Coordinates of C-alpha atoms in Angstrom, one line a residue:
Chain A
M1 CA -16.8 -23.6 10.5
K2 CA -19.3 -25.5 11.2
G3 CA -22.5 -25.1 11.5
W4 CA -24.3 -21.7 11.2
W5 CA -24.1 -20.0 15.0
W6 CA -20.6 -17.6 12.9
K7 CA -22.9 -16.5 9.8
G8 CA -26.0 -15.8 12.1
I9 CA -23.0 -13.8 14.1
S10 CA -21.9 -12.1 11.6
V11 CA -25.8 -11.0 10.0
A12 CA -26.0 -9.6 14.0
L13 CA -23.1 -7.4 13.9
L14 CA -23.0 -5.9 10.6
L15 CA -26.9 -5.0 11.6
Y16 CA -25.7 -3.6 14.1
V17 CA -22.9 -1.9 12.8
V18 CA -25.3 -0.4 9.6
V19 CA -27.8 0.6 12.2
V20 CA -25.3 2.2 14.3
G21 CA -22.9 3.0 12.4
L22 CA -25.3 4.9 10.3
R23 CA -28.4 6.5 12.4
T24 CA -25.1 8.0 15.0
R25 CA -25.3 11.9 15.7
L26 CA -21.8 13.2 15.6
G27 CA -21.1 14.8 18.5
P28 CA -21.8 19.0 18.7
T29 CA -18.8 21.3 18.0
L30 CA -18.6 24.9 16.4
V31 CA -17.9 25.5 12.9
H32 CA -17.6 28.4 11.8
A33 CA -17.2 32.3 13.1
S34 CA -18.5 35.0 11.4
I35 CA -15.2 37.4 11.9
D36 CA -11.9 36.1 11.9
R37 CA -9.4 38.9 13.4
I38 CA -10.2 40.4 16.9
A39 CA -9.1 44.0 18.3
P40 CA -8.7 45.8 21.2
G41 CA -12.6 47.3 21.5
G42 CA -16.0 46.2 21.3
A43 CA -16.6 42.5 18.3
S44 CA -19.3 41.2 17.8
L45 CA -19.6 38.0 16.3
E46 CA -22.0 35.1 14.8
A47 CA -21.0 32.0 15.4
T48 CA -22.5 28.2 13.3
G49 CA -22.4 25.4 15.2
Y50 CA -23.0 21.8 13.8
N51 CA -25.9 19.5 15.8
T52 CA -25.7 22.4 18.4
H53 CA -29.3 22.4 20.5
F54 CA -28.8 26.4 21.8
L55 CA -32.3 27.0 21.0
R56 CA -32.6 24.6 24.4
E57 CA -30.4 27.0 26.4
T58 CA -28.5 29.6 26.0
P59 CA -24.8 28.6 25.7
Q60 CA -22.4 30.8 27.2
A61 CA -19.6 31.8 25.0
W62 CA -16.1 33.4 25.6
L63 CA -12.7 33.7 24.4
E64 CA -9.5 32.3 25.1
N65 CA -6.2 33.8 24.7
D66 CA -2.9 32.1 26.0
G67 CA -5.1 30.9 29.4
Q68 CA -7.2 33.4 30.3
R69 CA -11.2 33.7 29.1
I70 CA -13.3 36.9 28.1
C71 CA -17.1 36.0 28.4
A72 CA -19.4 37.3 26.3
T73 CA -21.1 40.2 27.6
H74 CA -24.8 39.4 25.5
V75 CA -25.8 36.3 23.6
E76 CA -28.8 36.1 21.6
V77 CA -29.5 32.3 19.8
V78 CA -30.8 32.3 16.6
S79 CA -31.3 28.7 15.8
N80 CA -30.3 25.7 17.2
N81 CA -26.9 25.5 15.2
S82 CA -26.4 29.8 15.8
F83 CA -25.6 32.5 18.2
K84 CA -24.8 36.0 18.4
A85 CA -22.2 37.3 20.9
D86 CA -21.1 40.4 22.0
F87 CA -17.9 41.1 23.4
N88 CA -15.7 43.7 25.1
V89 CA -12.3 42.9 23.5
P90 CA -9.1 44.2 26.2
A91 CA -5.9 45.4 25.3
G92 CA -2.7 43.6 25.4
L93 CA -3.9 39.6 25.0
R94 CA -0.2 37.4 25.2
S95 CA -0.9 35.3 21.6
N96 CA -2.0 35.7 17.8
L97 CA -3.9 33.3 18.3
T98 CA -7.7 33.4 20.3
S99 CA -10.4 30.1 20.2
L100 CA -13.8 30.8 20.2
W101 CA -15.7 28.7 23.3
A102 CA -19.4 28.3 24.4
W103 CA -20.9 26.0 26.6
D104 CA -24.8 24.5 27.9
A105 CA -25.9 21.6 29.3
K106 CA -27.0 19.1 26.4
D107 CA -24.0 20.3 24.6
G108 CA -21.2 20.6 26.8
P109 CA -18.0 22.9 26.0
L110 CA -17.4 23.5 22.0
V111 CA -14.4 25.1 20.7
L112 CA -13.3 26.8 17.6
R113 CA -9.4 26.5 18.2
D114 CA -7.2 29.5 16.8
A115 CA -10.7 31.1 15.6
F116 CA -9.7 34.7 15.1
F117 CA -6.2 36.8 14.7
T118 CA -5.6 38.9 17.9
E119 CA -4.6 42.6 17.3
G120 CA -3.0 44.9 20.0
L121 CA -1.1 42.3 21.8
G122 CA 0.7 42.8 24.9
Q123 CA 1.5 41.1 28.6
G124 CA -1.7 39.9 29.5
M125 CA -4.8 41.4 29.7
A126 CA -5.4 43.0 33.3
G127 CA -8.2 41.4 35.3
E128 CA -9.6 37.8 36.1
S129 CA -10.8 35.5 33.7
C130 CA -14.1 35.3 33.7
T131 CA -15.7 31.8 35.2
V132 CA -18.1 29.3 32.5
G133 CA -19.2 26.0 32.9
S134 CA -17.5 22.7 32.5
A135 CA -20.0 20.4 32.4
P136 CA -19.4 17.3 29.6
R137 CA -21.9 16.3 27.5
K138 CA -23.7 13.3 27.7
G139 CA -24.5 10.9 25.6
F140 CA -23.3 8.7 22.5
N141 CA -21.7 10.7 19.4
F142 CA -18.9 10.1 16.7
P143 CA -16.1 12.7 17.0
N144 CA -17.1 15.6 14.9
R145 CA -13.6 16.8 13.0
S146 CA -13.5 19.6 10.1
I147 CA -12.2 17.4 6.7
L148 CA -13.9 14.7 8.1
N149 CA -17.3 15.5 9.2
E150 CA -19.8 12.8 8.7
T151 CA -17.7 10.9 6.7
I152 CA -16.0 9.0 9.6
R153 CA -18.4 7.2 9.6
N154 CA -16.7 4.8 6.8
L155 CA -14.1 3.4 9.2
F156 CA -16.2 0.8 10.0
F157 CA -16.7 -0.2 6.1
H158 CA -14.1 1.1 4.9
V159 CA -10.8 -0.8 7.4
P160 CA -12.8 -3.5 8.1
M161 CA -12.9 -4.6 4.0
W162 CA -8.5 -4.3 4.3
F163 CA -8.6 -6.7 7.4
T164 CA -10.3 -8.8 5.5
M165 CA -8.5 -9.3 2.3
M166 CA -5.7 -10.2 4.3
V167 CA -6.9 -12.7 6.2
L168 CA -8.2 -14.1 3.2
M169 CA -4.8 -13.9 2.0
T170 CA -3.6 -15.4 4.7
I171 CA -5.7 -18.7 4.2
A172 CA -4.3 -18.5 0.7
F173 CA -1.2 -18.2 1.9
W174 CA -1.7 -21.4 4.4
Q175 CA -3.1 -23.0 1.0
S176 CA -0.1 -22.9 -1.3
L177 CA 1.8 -24.4 1.8
M178 CA 0.1 -27.0 2.5
V179 CA 0.5 -27.2 -1.9
L180 CA 3.9 -27.0 -1.9
R181 CA 3.9 -30.1 1.2
T182 CA 1.0 -32.5 0.4
G183 CA 0.3 -31.4 -3.5
D184 CA -3.3 -31.7 -2.5
P185 CA -6.0 -30.2 -5.1
A186 CA -8.4 -29.5 -2.3
A187 CA -5.6 -26.9 -0.8
D188 CA -5.6 -25.7 -4.3
R189 CA -8.9 -25.1 -4.6
K190 CA -9.1 -23.3 -1.6
A191 CA -6.4 -20.9 -2.0
L192 CA -8.0 -20.1 -5.6
A193 CA -11.6 -19.7 -3.7
A194 CA -9.8 -16.9 -0.4
V195 CA -7.9 -15.0 -3.1
D196 CA -11.3 -15.2 -5.5
V197 CA -13.1 -13.9 -2.6
S198 CA -10.3 -11.6 -1.5
L199 CA -10.3 -9.6 -4.4
L200 CA -13.3 -8.8 -3.7
F201 CA -13.3 -7.2 -0.5
A202 CA -10.3 -4.9 -2.2
A203 CA -12.2 -3.7 -4.8
L204 CA -14.3 -3.1 -2.2
G205 CA -11.8 -1.6 0.2
L206 CA -10.9 0.8 -3.2
I207 CA -14.3 2.1 -3.5
T208 CA -14.7 2.8 -0.2
G209 CA -11.2 4.8 -0.3
S210 CA -12.0 6.5 -3.0
I211 CA -15.3 8.2 -1.9
W212 CA -13.1 8.7 1.0
A213 CA -10.3 10.7 -0.7
R214 CA -12.8 12.4 -3.0
A215 CA -14.5 13.7 0.3
T216 CA -11.9 14.3 2.2
W217 CA -8.4 15.0 -0.2
G218 CA -10.4 16.2 -3.0
D219 CA -8.9 13.1 -5.3
W220 CA -9.9 10.3 -6.4
W221 CA -7.0 9.0 -6.1
T222 CA -3.3 10.6 -4.8
S223 CA -0.1 9.0 -5.1
D224 CA 0.5 7.8 -1.3
P225 CA 2.6 4.5 -0.2
K226 CA -0.5 3.5 1.2
L227 CA -2.4 3.9 -1.8
N228 CA 0.6 2.2 -3.9
G229 CA 0.2 -1.2 -1.8
A230 CA -3.0 -1.4 -2.2
A231 CA -2.6 -1.2 -6.4
V232 CA 0.4 -3.7 -5.7
T233 CA -2.0 -6.2 -4.0
V234 CA -4.6 -6.2 -6.1
L235 CA -2.5 -6.0 -9.3
I236 CA 0.0 -9.3 -7.6
Y237 CA -3.4 -11.6 -7.2
A238 CA -4.7 -10.5 -10.9
A239 CA -1.7 -11.8 -12.0
Y240 CA -2.2 -15.0 -9.5
L241 CA -5.5 -15.3 -11.8
I242 CA -3.9 -14.6 -15.0
L243 CA -1.5 -17.1 -14.6
R244 CA -3.4 -20.2 -13.2
G245 CA -4.9 -19.2 -16.3
S246 CA -2.2 -19.5 -18.5
V247 CA -1.7 -23.5 -17.6
P248 CA -3.8 -26.2 -18.8
D249 CA -2.1 -29.3 -16.9
P250 CA -4.1 -28.9 -13.0
H251 CA -1.2 -30.1 -11.4
K252 CA 1.1 -28.0 -12.6
R253 CA -0.9 -25.2 -12.4
A254 CA -1.3 -25.8 -8.4
R255 CA 1.8 -25.6 -8.5
L256 CA 3.1 -23.1 -10.4
A257 CA -0.4 -21.0 -8.5
A258 CA 1.2 -21.5 -4.9
I259 CA 4.7 -21.1 -5.3
Y260 CA 3.9 -17.5 -7.4
N261 CA 1.2 -16.5 -4.2
I262 CA 3.5 -17.4 -1.2
F263 CA 6.3 -15.6 -3.2
A264 CA 3.6 -12.6 -4.1
F265 CA 2.6 -12.9 -0.3
A266 CA 5.8 -12.2 1.9
L267 CA 6.7 -9.9 -0.1
M268 CA 3.3 -7.7 -0.1
L269 CA 3.7 -8.0 3.2
V270 CA 7.1 -6.5 3.8
F271 CA 5.9 -3.6 1.4
T272 CA 2.8 -2.5 2.7
M273 CA 3.8 -2.7 6.1
V274 CA 7.3 -1.5 6.2
L275 CA 7.4 0.9 2.8
P276 CA 4.4 2.6 4.2
R277 CA 6.4 4.2 7.4
L278 CA 9.2 5.0 5.4
T279 CA 8.1 7.8 3.6
D280 CA 5.9 10.7 4.0
S281 CA 1.9 9.8 3.3
L282 CA -1.7 11.6 4.0
H283 CA -3.4 8.1 4.7
P284 CA -4.2 8.0 8.6
G285 CA -1.7 5.0 11.0
N286 CA 1.4 6.0 8.2
G287 CA 4.6 8.6 8.0
G288 CA 4.0 10.3 11.4
N289 CA 0.1 10.3 10.7
P290 CA -1.6 8.5 13.7
A291 CA -4.6 6.5 13.4
F292 CA -8.2 7.1 14.0
S293 CA -7.9 6.1 17.9
Q294 CA -6.3 9.7 18.6
Y295 CA -9.7 10.9 17.4
D296 CA -12.1 8.5 19.8
L297 CA -11.9 9.5 23.0
D298 CA -14.6 8.5 24.5
S299 CA -14.3 5.5 22.7
S300 CA -17.6 5.6 21.0
L301 CA -16.1 4.5 17.3
R302 CA -14.2 1.8 19.3
A303 CA -17.9 0.8 20.0
V304 CA -19.0 -0.2 16.0
F305 CA -15.6 -0.2 14.6
Y306 CA -14.6 -3.8 16.4
P307 CA -17.9 -5.2 15.8
A308 CA -17.5 -4.1 12.0
V309 CA -14.1 -5.8 11.7
A310 CA -15.7 -9.2 13.7
G311 CA -18.5 -8.7 11.3
W312 CA -16.9 -8.0 7.7
V313 CA -14.3 -11.0 8.5
L314 CA -17.2 -13.4 9.4
L315 CA -18.9 -12.5 6.1
G316 CA -15.2 -12.6 4.5
L317 CA -15.2 -17.0 6.1
W318 CA -19.3 -16.4 4.7
A319 CA -17.8 -16.2 1.3
Y320 CA -14.8 -18.2 0.5
D321 CA -17.3 -21.3 2.5
L322 CA -19.7 -20.7 -0.1
Q323 CA -16.6 -20.5 -2.9
R324 CA -15.2 -23.2 -1.8
R325 CA -17.7 -26.0 -1.0
Y326 CA -19.5 -24.2 -5.0
A327 CA -15.4 -25.2 -6.4
R328 CA -15.6 -28.7 -4.8
L329 CA -19.4 -29.2 -6.4
K330 CA -18.3 -28.1 -9.7
H331 CA -14.6 -30.9 -9.0
L332 CA -16.9 -33.4 -9.0
A333 CA -19.6 -32.7 -11.4
D334 CA -16.5 -32.5 -13.7
E335 CA -15.4 -35.6 -12.8
V336 CA -18.5 -37.8 -13.1
N337 CA -19.1 -36.0 -15.9
D338 CA -15.3 -37.3 -17.1
R339 CA -16.1 -40.8 -16.7
Chain B
M1 CA 25.3 -24.7 0.1
H2 CA 27.9 -25.7 -2.1
T3 CA 30.0 -22.9 -2.7
A4 CA 31.7 -24.9 -5.1
E5 CA 28.8 -26.7 -7.4
I6 CA 27.5 -22.6 -7.3
A7 CA 31.4 -21.5 -8.8
H8 CA 30.9 -24.1 -12.0
L9 CA 28.0 -22.8 -12.3
L10 CA 28.4 -19.2 -12.3
R11 CA 31.5 -20.4 -15.4
L12 CA 28.7 -22.5 -17.0
E13 CA 26.9 -19.2 -18.0
W14 CA 30.0 -17.5 -18.3
E15 CA 31.2 -20.5 -21.3
L16 CA 27.6 -20.8 -22.3
D17 CA 27.0 -16.7 -22.3
R18 CA 30.7 -16.7 -24.4
R19 CA 29.6 -18.6 -27.1
Q20 CA 26.9 -17.0 -28.3
K21 CA 27.9 -14.2 -28.1
H22 CA 24.6 -13.0 -30.2
V23 CA 22.4 -12.6 -26.1
W24 CA 24.4 -9.9 -24.9
G25 CA 25.1 -8.4 -28.8
S26 CA 21.2 -8.6 -28.6
M27 CA 20.9 -7.0 -25.1
A28 CA 23.5 -4.3 -25.8
L29 CA 21.1 -3.5 -29.6
Y30 CA 17.4 -3.4 -27.3
V31 CA 19.1 -1.0 -24.9
V32 CA 20.8 1.3 -27.2
S33 CA 17.7 1.3 -29.7
T34 CA 15.7 2.0 -26.5
V35 CA 17.3 4.7 -26.4
Y36 CA 17.3 5.7 -29.3
V37 CA 13.9 6.1 -29.8
C38 CA 13.6 8.3 -26.6
Y39 CA 16.4 10.2 -28.2
Q40 CA 14.3 11.2 -31.4
G41 CA 11.5 11.7 -29.3
V42 CA 12.8 14.1 -26.5
R43 CA 15.8 15.4 -27.6
H44 CA 18.1 16.4 -24.6
L45 CA 16.7 16.6 -22.1
A46 CA 17.3 18.9 -18.6
E47 CA 14.8 18.7 -16.2
V48 CA 15.6 16.1 -13.0
P49 CA 12.6 14.4 -12.6
V50 CA 11.8 13.7 -16.2
W51 CA 15.1 12.8 -16.9
N52 CA 15.3 10.1 -14.1
A53 CA 11.9 9.2 -14.4
L54 CA 12.0 8.0 -18.8
F55 CA 15.7 6.1 -17.6
W56 CA 14.3 3.4 -15.2
I57 CA 11.3 3.1 -17.7
I58 CA 14.7 2.1 -20.0
L59 CA 16.2 -0.3 -17.8
L60 CA 13.0 -1.6 -16.1
F61 CA 12.1 -2.9 -19.7
A62 CA 15.4 -3.5 -20.1
A63 CA 15.3 -5.8 -17.3
F64 CA 12.6 -7.8 -18.8
N65 CA 13.6 -8.6 -21.7
A66 CA 17.4 -10.0 -20.0
L67 CA 16.1 -11.7 -17.7
G68 CA 13.2 -13.2 -19.1
R69 CA 15.5 -15.5 -21.6
S70 CA 17.6 -16.4 -18.3
F71 CA 15.6 -19.3 -17.6
Q72 CA 14.9 -20.9 -21.3
R73 CA 18.1 -20.1 -23.8
E74 CA 18.7 -24.0 -22.7
S75 CA 15.6 -27.0 -24.1
Q76 CA 13.8 -29.6 -21.7
G77 CA 16.4 -32.1 -21.5
R78 CA 19.9 -30.7 -20.9
Q79 CA 17.9 -28.8 -17.7
L80 CA 17.2 -32.0 -16.7
Y81 CA 20.6 -32.6 -16.9
L82 CA 21.9 -30.0 -15.5
Y83 CA 19.2 -30.8 -12.2
T84 CA 20.5 -34.3 -11.4
L85 CA 24.0 -33.0 -11.6
A86 CA 22.7 -30.0 -9.8
S87 CA 20.8 -29.4 -6.3
P88 CA 18.4 -27.3 -6.8
R89 CA 19.6 -24.5 -4.7
S90 CA 22.5 -24.3 -6.3
V91 CA 21.7 -23.3 -9.4
V92 CA 19.2 -20.4 -8.8
L93 CA 21.3 -18.9 -6.3
A94 CA 24.2 -19.2 -9.3
R95 CA 21.2 -18.4 -12.1
T96 CA 20.4 -15.3 -9.2
L97 CA 24.2 -14.2 -9.1
Y98 CA 24.7 -14.5 -12.7
N99 CA 22.2 -12.3 -13.6
A100 CA 22.9 -10.0 -11.1
L101 CA 26.5 -9.5 -13.2
T102 CA 24.9 -9.1 -16.0
M103 CA 22.3 -6.5 -15.1
A104 CA 24.8 -4.6 -12.8
V105 CA 26.7 -4.8 -15.9
L106 CA 23.3 -4.2 -18.8
S107 CA 22.4 -0.6 -16.4
L108 CA 25.7 0.6 -17.1
L109 CA 25.8 0.3 -20.6
S110 CA 22.2 1.3 -20.1
L111 CA 23.4 5.1 -18.1
C112 CA 26.4 6.1 -21.0
A113 CA 23.8 5.7 -23.5
Y114 CA 21.8 7.2 -22.0
A115 CA 23.4 9.8 -20.5
L116 CA 25.3 10.1 -23.8
F117 CA 21.5 10.7 -26.4
I118 CA 19.9 12.0 -24.2
G119 CA 22.7 14.5 -21.5
S120 CA 24.2 14.5 -19.1
G121 CA 22.9 17.5 -17.9
P122 CA 21.1 16.2 -14.9
L123 CA 23.9 14.0 -13.1
E124 CA 26.4 17.5 -13.3
Q125 CA 25.1 18.8 -9.8
S126 CA 23.7 15.0 -8.9
R127 CA 25.9 12.8 -6.4
A128 CA 27.1 11.0 -8.6
D129 CA 28.7 8.4 -7.1
I130 CA 25.5 7.9 -5.3
F131 CA 24.3 8.0 -8.3
L132 CA 26.0 5.1 -9.6
A133 CA 25.4 2.6 -6.5
V134 CA 21.6 3.8 -6.5
V135 CA 21.4 2.3 -10.7
L136 CA 23.5 -0.4 -9.7
A137 CA 21.2 -1.2 -6.6
G138 CA 18.4 -1.0 -8.5
G139 CA 19.6 -2.8 -11.8
I140 CA 20.4 -6.0 -9.3
G141 CA 17.6 -5.3 -7.0
F142 CA 15.7 -6.0 -11.0
A143 CA 17.5 -9.6 -11.1
M144 CA 17.6 -10.9 -8.2
A145 CA 13.1 -9.5 -7.7
L146 CA 12.9 -11.7 -11.1
T147 CA 14.7 -14.1 -11.4
L148 CA 11.9 -16.5 -9.8
I149 CA 9.4 -14.8 -12.0
A150 CA 11.2 -15.6 -14.5
A151 CA 12.0 -19.9 -14.1
L152 CA 7.9 -19.9 -13.2
A153 CA 7.0 -18.0 -16.6
A154 CA 9.5 -19.9 -18.4
R155 CA 7.9 -23.3 -16.3
A156 CA 4.4 -21.8 -16.9
G157 CA 5.4 -22.1 -20.6
N158 CA 4.9 -18.6 -21.1
G159 CA 7.7 -16.4 -21.8
I160 CA 8.2 -12.9 -21.5
G161 CA 4.6 -12.3 -21.3
L162 CA 3.9 -13.7 -18.6
M163 CA 6.5 -12.9 -16.7
A164 CA 6.1 -9.1 -17.1
I165 CA 2.3 -9.8 -15.8
L166 CA 4.2 -11.5 -12.8
G167 CA 7.4 -9.5 -12.1
F168 CA 5.8 -6.7 -12.8
P169 CA 3.9 -5.9 -9.9
I170 CA 6.7 -7.9 -7.3
V171 CA 9.2 -4.6 -8.7
L172 CA 7.0 -1.7 -9.5
P173 CA 7.4 -0.8 -4.7
M174 CA 11.6 -2.3 -5.6
L175 CA 10.8 0.6 -8.8
L176 CA 9.2 3.1 -6.9
S177 CA 12.4 3.3 -3.9
V178 CA 14.9 3.2 -5.9
M179 CA 13.1 6.2 -8.5
K180 CA 12.5 8.2 -5.4
A181 CA 16.7 7.7 -4.0
S182 CA 18.2 8.6 -7.7
K183 CA 16.0 11.5 -7.7
L184 CA 17.5 12.6 -4.1
A185 CA 20.9 11.7 -5.4
L186 CA 20.2 13.5 -8.6
D187 CA 19.4 16.3 -6.6
G188 CA 22.9 15.9 -4.1
M189 CA 21.3 15.1 -1.4
G190 CA 23.7 12.5 0.7
W191 CA 24.5 9.7 2.3
N192 CA 22.9 10.6 5.1
V193 CA 18.9 10.7 2.6
T194 CA 18.9 8.8 0.7
G195 CA 21.4 6.1 2.1
K196 CA 17.5 4.5 4.1
Y197 CA 16.0 4.5 1.1
V198 CA 19.4 1.7 -0.6
L199 CA 18.9 -0.1 3.2
W200 CA 15.9 -1.0 2.3
L201 CA 16.6 -2.1 -1.5
V202 CA 19.1 -4.3 0.2
L203 CA 16.7 -5.8 2.9
I204 CA 14.3 -6.4 0.6
D205 CA 17.2 -8.3 -2.3
L206 CA 17.8 -10.0 0.7
I207 CA 14.0 -11.9 1.1
T208 CA 13.2 -11.8 -2.8
V209 CA 16.8 -14.6 -2.9
A210 CA 16.0 -16.4 -0.1
L211 CA 12.8 -16.7 -1.5
A212 CA 13.4 -18.3 -4.1
W213 CA 15.8 -19.8 -2.6
L214 CA 13.1 -21.5 -0.5
L215 CA 10.7 -22.1 -3.3
F216 CA 12.8 -22.9 -6.4
P217 CA 12.6 -26.7 -5.6
Y218 CA 9.6 -27.3 -6.0
L219 CA 9.0 -25.3 -8.4
W220 CA 11.4 -27.5 -11.2
R221 CA 10.5 -31.0 -9.9
D222 CA 7.1 -32.1 -12.7

């Protein structure tokens, strides 16, 4: 691609991703209740929220059991992130799990699902459910999920690394095909440049993924089909570089490297696209484990994720372009020196 | 596709091997001595996962050892002569087939030696038929994936060392699924559980053979 405009777009997109992706607050949610079981009679609890605004307006609080609601008799706000509530729990609730809900105009409905183990079950409570507010929250926030918490922002960095790597490896694959078809040494230089840059992005993908795994799964590395696929990919392209290093003759090197690249790329696609779907996996998007689309009910993640993918891919192409031009100049300089 | 040509090349391979009996002897000796070293280390193994893993590690290295020589035993001159007589695609298909046969024999041999020394306890509660099928599929799979790699390494003028580096990432995913399938067979699971892994292996084999068929003509052309 000629010109500077797409480099400008890349920088602008990544600037937007860093600023919006890191500065947008997570949506408010309830994270903790001070008790974990309720029995018929009086119950008092203190609920803890995250990014909530209880001081602005005392929230409504209620328990919900199998569609039946029990409103708090008294709510006392302690801080922006916590309130105390008292309930009169009736006998005969139907489900043994009860959720805690709260609502205020700023935060919208908040829920701590299945927060309490319920005692004194029966055929449902007598009397009507109370009425509560339901107006949704306004404003732009990222989804707040347990376990993921603030690390959800890593979506804009970890995932695009692999997308960029795949784009660059596809370029390398294409250039390798060109090497076999035309024997053009420039195509070989392009393939090598693309592999070099794609390995950089693979390393960044591994680092961001490792940090994320540590924060959510509790370990830097786990044995998982998706992670094995990533490891195999990196090993394949490291082997590609070693193969290049062990053949001195440039024409032979170009051809052998192209053959290995084509063989390995085709198999890598099979290994990383098909194999992880065959087995169970912790990783989102595999083995019946949904990707991020399920969290992203109001598309707030998409509003940053898509620009992030475009920005990182363009940055990768930019790096590839520089690497390719550097290799060409070096080649020309070598030719001059040889003369 | 020249069936007659491939059959001729297979016969040639067989004749070469028959005249160089030490080649087969060295492969068998490699497997038996590796198993014996493991035996000295662990004596008898009863835990199924460890038994399974050790077996596949031994078979993997036996495969690298056996297949590494498949493009190196002829001199450059004779290779060139061979290539003027037959089409490169027939050569690679014949080599792949012959390597697959070699690996089938070698995996059975390894299994016998392994069961003899390390213990056949895990086999007793297993679905032995499925385990045997998985071992054969795995051995043949290694042969199919590594034939082109062996040719590449031989062309690069760098022996088994380079082949291990180039081949390891290619066989690793295959190894993972074959280990899982054989573990399931050892646990006594039926075809309904292990079947999809065997099917997946056959699929990879077909893809690797197709790729080798496509790419080999570019490899031998100098």
